[in-house]
Amino acid sequence: MSLSLFSLVPLGSCARTTAALAAGFVMAAAMPGCIMNPKACTEMGCSDTFTITAATANKSWAAGEYTLELTVDGNAVSCAYSWTNTPKVGGGGEFVQCSPTVSVSINAVAICTETRHGDAVSQSCIPAPGQFTQVLAIQGTPARVDVVMRRNGTLLGEQTFTPAYRTSYPNGKDCGPVCRQDAQDWALP
């Protein structure tokens, strides 16, 4: 013989419906994740990277033949490129892939203005005439990076960098990926 709650306690139809709903809520609360997973992860990506932004005092770079000599955790990487001090159409600069894990890009400095209309905010940017930065991007998480920069064979600067990586979770801590990144500035004369 099978007994149910409804056969032991005489209830009206409204009370039976309420009891059934309450039992359903109790079961749903006792089984988190079984009925539905409220956590949704995005698929934003990231990579382990150390970047160095090199800039001169007035952010100009004279035309010439540039060389970079890097030592990344004891491994030598060199890179050579020409800069004509003539930006591309739209104000862009140059991009050079020095090795599979090291690149340098010359980017226009942007002058941005923000406009507000009530709750709406917009921003527009234009390149600053004759102003550029050089960004060295190193994939991975090197502990030490030594850099020497020359123009037409003349030393512009040399610097040792010891990254202090920060961990980022672009999709939240419960979702992948996990990345370690650091960015440092290098002031040149």
PDB file of C-alpha atoms in Angstrom:
ATOM      1  CA  MET A   1       0.000   0.000   0.000  1.00  0.00           C
ATOM      2  CA  SER A   2       1.306   3.369  -0.956  1.00  0.00           C
ATOM      3  CA  LEU A   3       0.568   6.454   1.100  1.00  0.00           C
ATOM      4  CA  SER A   4       0.990  10.044   0.063  1.00  0.00           C
ATOM      5  CA  LEU A   5       0.818  13.291   1.945  1.00  0.00           C
ATOM      6  CA  PHE A   6      -2.562  13.929   0.354  1.00  0.00           C
ATOM      7  CA  SER A   7      -4.076  10.648   1.615  1.00  0.00           C
ATOM      8  CA  LEU A   8      -2.905  11.204   5.213  1.00  0.00           C
ATOM      9  CA  VAL A   9      -4.081  14.777   5.615  1.00  0.00           C
ATOM     10  CA  PRO A  10      -7.354  15.860   4.124  1.00  0.00           C
ATOM     11  CA  LEU A  11      -6.677  19.050   2.152  1.00  0.00           C
ATOM     12  CA  GLY A  12      -8.718  21.166  -0.194  1.00  0.00           C
ATOM     13  CA  SER A  13      -7.637  21.550  -3.814  1.00  0.00           C
ATOM     14  CA  CYS A  14      -6.026  24.963  -3.186  1.00  0.00           C
ATOM     15  CA  ALA A  15      -4.058  23.638  -0.218  1.00  0.00           C
ATOM     16  CA  ARG A  16      -2.926  20.585  -2.241  1.00  0.00           C
ATOM     17  CA  THR A  17      -1.635  22.887  -5.004  1.00  0.00           C
ATOM     18  CA  THR A  18       0.214  25.038  -2.459  1.00  0.00           C
ATOM     19  CA  ALA A  19       1.749  21.960  -0.814  1.00  0.00           C
ATOM     20  CA  ALA A  20       2.856  20.589  -4.190  1.00  0.00           C
ATOM     21  CA  LEU A  21       4.465  23.929  -5.143  1.00  0.00           C
ATOM     22  CA  ALA A  22       6.255  24.148  -1.792  1.00  0.00           C
ATOM     23  CA  ALA A  23       7.595  20.612  -2.215  1.00  0.00           C
ATOM     24  CA  GLY A  24       8.817  21.516  -5.701  1.00  0.00           C
ATOM     25  CA  PHE A  25      10.637  24.621  -4.420  1.00  0.00           C
ATOM     26  CA  VAL A  26      12.280  22.598  -1.633  1.00  0.00           C
ATOM     27  CA  MET A  27      13.533  20.024  -4.165  1.00  0.00           C
ATOM     28  CA  ALA A  28      14.829  22.754  -6.495  1.00  0.00           C
ATOM     29  CA  ALA A  29      16.710  24.411  -3.629  1.00  0.00           C
ATOM     30  CA  ALA A  30      18.173  21.075  -2.516  1.00  0.00           C
ATOM     31  CA  MET A  31      19.561  20.322  -5.983  1.00  0.00           C
ATOM     32  CA  PRO A  32      21.490  23.436  -7.132  1.00  0.00           C
ATOM     33  CA  GLY A  33      22.931  23.120 -10.562  1.00  0.00           C
ATOM     34  CA  CYS A  34      20.843  20.048 -11.402  1.00  0.00           C
ATOM     35  CA  ILE A  35      17.920  21.965 -12.812  1.00  0.00           C
ATOM     36  CA  MET A  36      19.786  24.886 -14.325  1.00  0.00           C
ATOM     37  CA  ASN A  37      23.186  26.524 -14.164  1.00  0.00           C
ATOM     38  CA  PRO A  38      22.707  30.281 -13.711  1.00  0.00           C
ATOM     39  CA  LYS A  39      26.418  30.965 -14.452  1.00  0.00           C
ATOM     40  CA  ALA A  40      27.085  31.850 -18.083  1.00  0.00           C
ATOM     41  CA  CYS A  41      30.635  32.465 -19.298  1.00  0.00           C
ATOM     42  CA  THR A  42      31.594  34.731 -22.168  1.00  0.00           C
ATOM     43  CA  GLU A  43      34.396  33.715 -24.517  1.00  0.00           C
ATOM     44  CA  MET A  44      36.636  36.782 -24.298  1.00  0.00           C
ATOM     45  CA  GLY A  45      40.254  35.774 -24.842  1.00  0.00           C
ATOM     46  CA  CYS A  46      43.554  37.039 -23.487  1.00  0.00           C
ATOM     47  CA  SER A  47      47.195  36.017 -23.505  1.00  0.00           C
ATOM     48  CA  ASP A  48      50.184  36.201 -21.198  1.00  0.00           C
ATOM     49  CA  THR A  49      52.024  39.352 -22.295  1.00  0.00           C
ATOM     50  CA  PHE A  50      54.640  41.883 -21.202  1.00  0.00           C
ATOM     51  CA  THR A  51      54.547  45.228 -23.045  1.00  0.00           C
ATOM     52  CA  ILE A  52      56.961  48.153 -22.963  1.00  0.00           C
ATOM     53  CA  THR A  53      55.816  51.552 -24.253  1.00  0.00           C
ATOM     54  CA  ALA A  54      58.828  53.641 -25.277  1.00  0.00           C
ATOM     55  CA  ALA A  55      58.410  57.394 -25.745  1.00  0.00           C
ATOM     56  CA  THR A  56      60.739  60.357 -26.159  1.00  0.00           C
ATOM     57  CA  ALA A  57      60.208  63.536 -24.133  1.00  0.00           C
ATOM     58  CA  ASN A  58      58.279  65.219 -26.976  1.00  0.00           C
ATOM     59  CA  LYS A  59      56.961  61.913 -28.404  1.00  0.00           C
ATOM     60  CA  SER A  60      58.670  62.441 -31.753  1.00  0.00           C
ATOM     61  CA  TRP A  61      60.870  59.848 -33.438  1.00  0.00           C
ATOM     62  CA  ALA A  62      63.433  61.032 -35.949  1.00  0.00           C
ATOM     63  CA  ALA A  63      63.544  59.259 -39.281  1.00  0.00           C
ATOM     64  CA  GLY A  64      66.188  56.579 -39.526  1.00  0.00           C
ATOM     65  CA  GLU A  65      67.172  52.942 -39.259  1.00  0.00           C
ATOM     66  CA  TYR A  66      66.190  51.555 -35.838  1.00  0.00           C
ATOM     67  CA  THR A  67      67.508  48.417 -34.183  1.00  0.00           C
ATOM     68  CA  LEU A  68      66.324  46.714 -31.035  1.00  0.00           C
ATOM     69  CA  GLU A  69      68.457  44.198 -29.203  1.00  0.00           C
ATOM     70  CA  LEU A  70      66.484  42.302 -26.589  1.00  0.00           C
ATOM     71  CA  THR A  71      67.492  39.616 -24.158  1.00  0.00           C
ATOM     72  CA  VAL A  72      64.366  37.838 -22.929  1.00  0.00           C
ATOM     73  CA  ASP A  73      65.225  35.517 -20.024  1.00  0.00           C
ATOM     74  CA  GLY A  74      68.676  34.966 -21.553  1.00  0.00           C
ATOM     75  CA  ASN A  75      67.468  34.509 -25.160  1.00  0.00           C
ATOM     76  CA  ALA A  76      68.644  37.106 -27.696  1.00  0.00           C
ATOM     77  CA  VAL A  77      66.156  38.673 -30.125  1.00  0.00           C
ATOM     78  CA  SER A  78      67.031  41.453 -32.564  1.00  0.00           C
ATOM     79  CA  CYS A  79      64.865  43.579 -34.747  1.00  0.00           C
ATOM     80  CA  ALA A  80      65.598  46.189 -37.429  1.00  0.00           C
ATOM     81  CA  TYR A  81      63.159  48.571 -39.088  1.00  0.00           C
ATOM     82  CA  SER A  82      63.020  51.900 -40.874  1.00  0.00           C
ATOM     83  CA  TRP A  83      60.981  54.866 -39.682  1.00  0.00           C
ATOM     84  CA  THR A  84      60.425  57.691 -42.134  1.00  0.00           C
ATOM     85  CA  ASN A  85      58.528  59.888 -39.651  1.00  0.00           C
ATOM     86  CA  THR A  86      55.686  59.845 -42.149  1.00  0.00           C
ATOM     87  CA  PRO A  87      52.559  58.283 -40.728  1.00  0.00           C
ATOM     88  CA  LYS A  88      50.341  56.076 -42.843  1.00  0.00           C
ATOM     89  CA  VAL A  89      46.984  57.337 -44.063  1.00  0.00           C
ATOM     90  CA  GLY A  90      44.817  57.864 -41.004  1.00  0.00           C
ATOM     91  CA  GLY A  91      47.819  58.584 -38.766  1.00  0.00           C
ATOM     92  CA  GLY A  92      48.957  54.997 -38.182  1.00  0.00           C
ATOM     93  CA  GLY A  93      52.532  53.860 -37.819  1.00  0.00           C
ATOM     94  CA  GLU A  94      54.448  50.665 -38.458  1.00  0.00           C
ATOM     95  CA  PHE A  95      54.327  47.064 -37.214  1.00  0.00           C
ATOM     96  CA  VAL A  96      57.304  44.677 -37.241  1.00  0.00           C
ATOM     97  CA  GLN A  97      57.299  41.037 -36.137  1.00  0.00           C
ATOM     98  CA  CYS A  98      60.793  40.565 -34.682  1.00  0.00           C
ATOM     99  CA  SER A  99      60.377  36.890 -33.727  1.00  0.00           C
ATOM    100  CA  PRO A 100      57.462  34.533 -33.090  1.00  0.00           C
ATOM    101  CA  THR A 101      57.086  36.029 -29.590  1.00  0.00           C
ATOM    102  CA  VAL A 102      58.354  39.634 -29.943  1.00  0.00           C
ATOM    103  CA  SER A 103      56.893  42.497 -31.997  1.00  0.00           C
ATOM    104  CA  VAL A 104      57.253  46.275 -32.128  1.00  0.00           C
ATOM    105  CA  SER A 105      54.688  48.777 -33.327  1.00  0.00           C
ATOM    106  CA  ILE A 106      54.955  52.513 -33.818  1.00  0.00           C
ATOM    107  CA  ASN A 107      51.622  54.072 -32.912  1.00  0.00           C
ATOM    108  CA  ALA A 108      50.290  57.597 -33.185  1.00  0.00           C
ATOM    109  CA  VAL A 109      49.557  59.334 -29.889  1.00  0.00           C
ATOM    110  CA  ALA A 110      45.813  59.964 -29.749  1.00  0.00           C
ATOM    111  CA  ILE A 111      44.132  63.170 -28.644  1.00  0.00           C
ATOM    112  CA  CYS A 112      40.675  62.240 -27.408  1.00  0.00           C
ATOM    113  CA  THR A 113      37.698  64.376 -26.487  1.00  0.00           C
ATOM    114  CA  GLU A 114      34.674  63.220 -24.553  1.00  0.00           C
ATOM    115  CA  THR A 115      31.183  64.544 -25.216  1.00  0.00           C
ATOM    116  CA  ARG A 116      28.248  64.129 -22.830  1.00  0.00           C
ATOM    117  CA  HIS A 117      24.561  64.515 -23.683  1.00  0.00           C
ATOM    118  CA  GLY A 118      22.494  63.625 -20.630  1.00  0.00           C
ATOM    119  CA  ASP A 119      23.344  60.031 -19.745  1.00  0.00           C
ATOM    120  CA  ALA A 120      25.045  59.349 -23.092  1.00  0.00           C
ATOM    121  CA  VAL A 121      28.843  59.627 -23.378  1.00  0.00           C
ATOM    122  CA  SER A 122      30.823  59.495 -26.608  1.00  0.00           C
ATOM    123  CA  GLN A 123      34.506  59.820 -27.334  1.00  0.00           C
ATOM    124  CA  SER A 124      36.340  60.771 -30.509  1.00  0.00           C
ATOM    125  CA  CYS A 125      40.093  60.558 -31.043  1.00  0.00           C
ATOM    126  CA  ILE A 126      42.448  62.002 -33.627  1.00  0.00           C
ATOM    127  CA  PRO A 127      46.200  61.409 -34.037  1.00  0.00           C
ATOM    128  CA  ALA A 128      48.480  64.076 -32.531  1.00  0.00           C
ATOM    129  CA  PRO A 129      50.611  65.497 -35.376  1.00  0.00           C
ATOM    130  CA  GLY A 130      54.167  64.120 -35.253  1.00  0.00           C
ATOM    131  CA  GLN A 131      53.711  62.272 -31.934  1.00  0.00           C
ATOM    132  CA  PHE A 132      54.262  58.512 -31.656  1.00  0.00           C
ATOM    133  CA  THR A 133      55.112  55.780 -29.161  1.00  0.00           C
ATOM    134  CA  GLN A 134      56.892  52.514 -29.815  1.00  0.00           C
ATOM    135  CA  VAL A 135      55.300  49.488 -28.172  1.00  0.00           C
ATOM    136  CA  LEU A 136      57.322  46.315 -27.680  1.00  0.00           C
ATOM    137  CA  ALA A 137      55.077  43.300 -27.072  1.00  0.00           C
ATOM    138  CA  ILE A 138      56.569  40.107 -25.666  1.00  0.00           C
ATOM    139  CA  GLN A 139      54.356  37.031 -25.515  1.00  0.00           C
ATOM    140  CA  GLY A 140      54.664  34.904 -22.394  1.00  0.00           C
ATOM    141  CA  THR A 141      55.769  35.855 -18.894  1.00  0.00           C
ATOM    142  CA  PRO A 142      59.509  36.551 -18.938  1.00  0.00           C
ATOM    143  CA  ALA A 143      61.108  37.310 -15.570  1.00  0.00           C
ATOM    144  CA  ARG A 144      63.662  39.727 -17.060  1.00  0.00           C
ATOM    145  CA  VAL A 145      63.925  41.688 -20.307  1.00  0.00           C
ATOM    146  CA  ASP A 146      66.976  43.748 -21.328  1.00  0.00           C
ATOM    147  CA  VAL A 147      66.476  46.190 -24.217  1.00  0.00           C
ATOM    148  CA  VAL A 148      68.949  48.284 -26.234  1.00  0.00           C
ATOM    149  CA  MET A 149      67.574  50.723 -28.838  1.00  0.00           C
ATOM    150  CA  ARG A 150      69.696  52.404 -31.537  1.00  0.00           C
ATOM    151  CA  ARG A 151      68.973  54.793 -34.398  1.00  0.00           C
ATOM    152  CA  ASN A 152      71.462  54.800 -37.280  1.00  0.00           C
ATOM    153  CA  GLY A 153      73.893  52.939 -35.003  1.00  0.00           C
ATOM    154  CA  THR A 154      73.741  55.574 -32.210  1.00  0.00           C
ATOM    155  CA  LEU A 155      72.574  54.397 -28.794  1.00  0.00           C
ATOM    156  CA  LEU A 156      69.198  55.904 -27.825  1.00  0.00           C
ATOM    157  CA  GLY A 157      68.796  53.999 -24.595  1.00  0.00           C
ATOM    158  CA  GLU A 158      69.141  50.752 -22.730  1.00  0.00           C
ATOM    159  CA  GLN A 159      67.007  49.432 -19.892  1.00  0.00           C
ATOM    160  CA  THR A 160      66.408  46.306 -17.844  1.00  0.00           C
ATOM    161  CA  PHE A 161      62.800  45.449 -17.033  1.00  0.00           C
ATOM    162  CA  THR A 162      61.568  43.102 -14.311  1.00  0.00           C
ATOM    163  CA  PRO A 163      57.847  42.555 -14.892  1.00  0.00           C
ATOM    164  CA  ALA A 164      55.381  42.439 -11.995  1.00  0.00           C
ATOM    165  CA  TYR A 165      52.530  40.455 -13.523  1.00  0.00           C
ATOM    166  CA  ARG A 166      48.898  40.867 -12.592  1.00  0.00           C
ATOM    167  CA  THR A 167      46.444  38.045 -13.105  1.00  0.00           C
ATOM    168  CA  SER A 168      43.324  38.829 -15.108  1.00  0.00           C
ATOM    169  CA  TYR A 169      40.130  36.873 -15.657  1.00  0.00           C
ATOM    170  CA  PRO A 170      38.394  38.541 -18.636  1.00  0.00           C
ATOM    171  CA  ASN A 171      35.330  36.292 -18.253  1.00  0.00           C
ATOM    172  CA  GLY A 172      35.288  36.144 -14.450  1.00  0.00           C
ATOM    173  CA  LYS A 173      37.204  34.000 -11.951  1.00  0.00           C
ATOM    174  CA  ASP A 174      34.952  30.969 -12.482  1.00  0.00           C
ATOM    175  CA  CYS A 175      35.502  30.978 -16.252  1.00  0.00           C
ATOM    176  CA  GLY A 176      38.621  30.619 -18.392  1.00  0.00           C
ATOM    177  CA  PRO A 177      41.047  31.850 -19.510  1.00  0.00           C
ATOM    178  CA  VAL A 178      43.424  33.136 -16.843  1.00  0.00           C
ATOM    179  CA  CYS A 179      46.160  35.504 -18.039  1.00  0.00           C
ATOM    180  CA  ARG A 180      49.186  37.210 -16.538  1.00  0.00           C
ATOM    181  CA  GLN A 181      50.100  40.634 -17.914  1.00  0.00           C
ATOM    182  CA  ASP A 182      52.282  43.662 -17.195  1.00  0.00           C
ATOM    183  CA  ALA A 183      52.890  46.930 -19.032  1.00  0.00           C
ATOM    184  CA  GLN A 184      55.703  49.385 -18.288  1.00  0.00           C
ATOM    185  CA  ASP A 185      56.842  52.722 -19.722  1.00  0.00           C
ATOM    186  CA  TRP A 186      60.333  53.553 -20.968  1.00  0.00           C
ATOM    187  CA  ALA A 187      61.236  57.255 -21.137  1.00  0.00           C
ATOM    188  CA  LEU A 188      63.905  58.057 -23.733  1.00  0.00           C
ATOM    189  CA  PRO A 189      65.575  61.454 -24.335  1.00  0.00           C
TER     190      PRO A 189
END
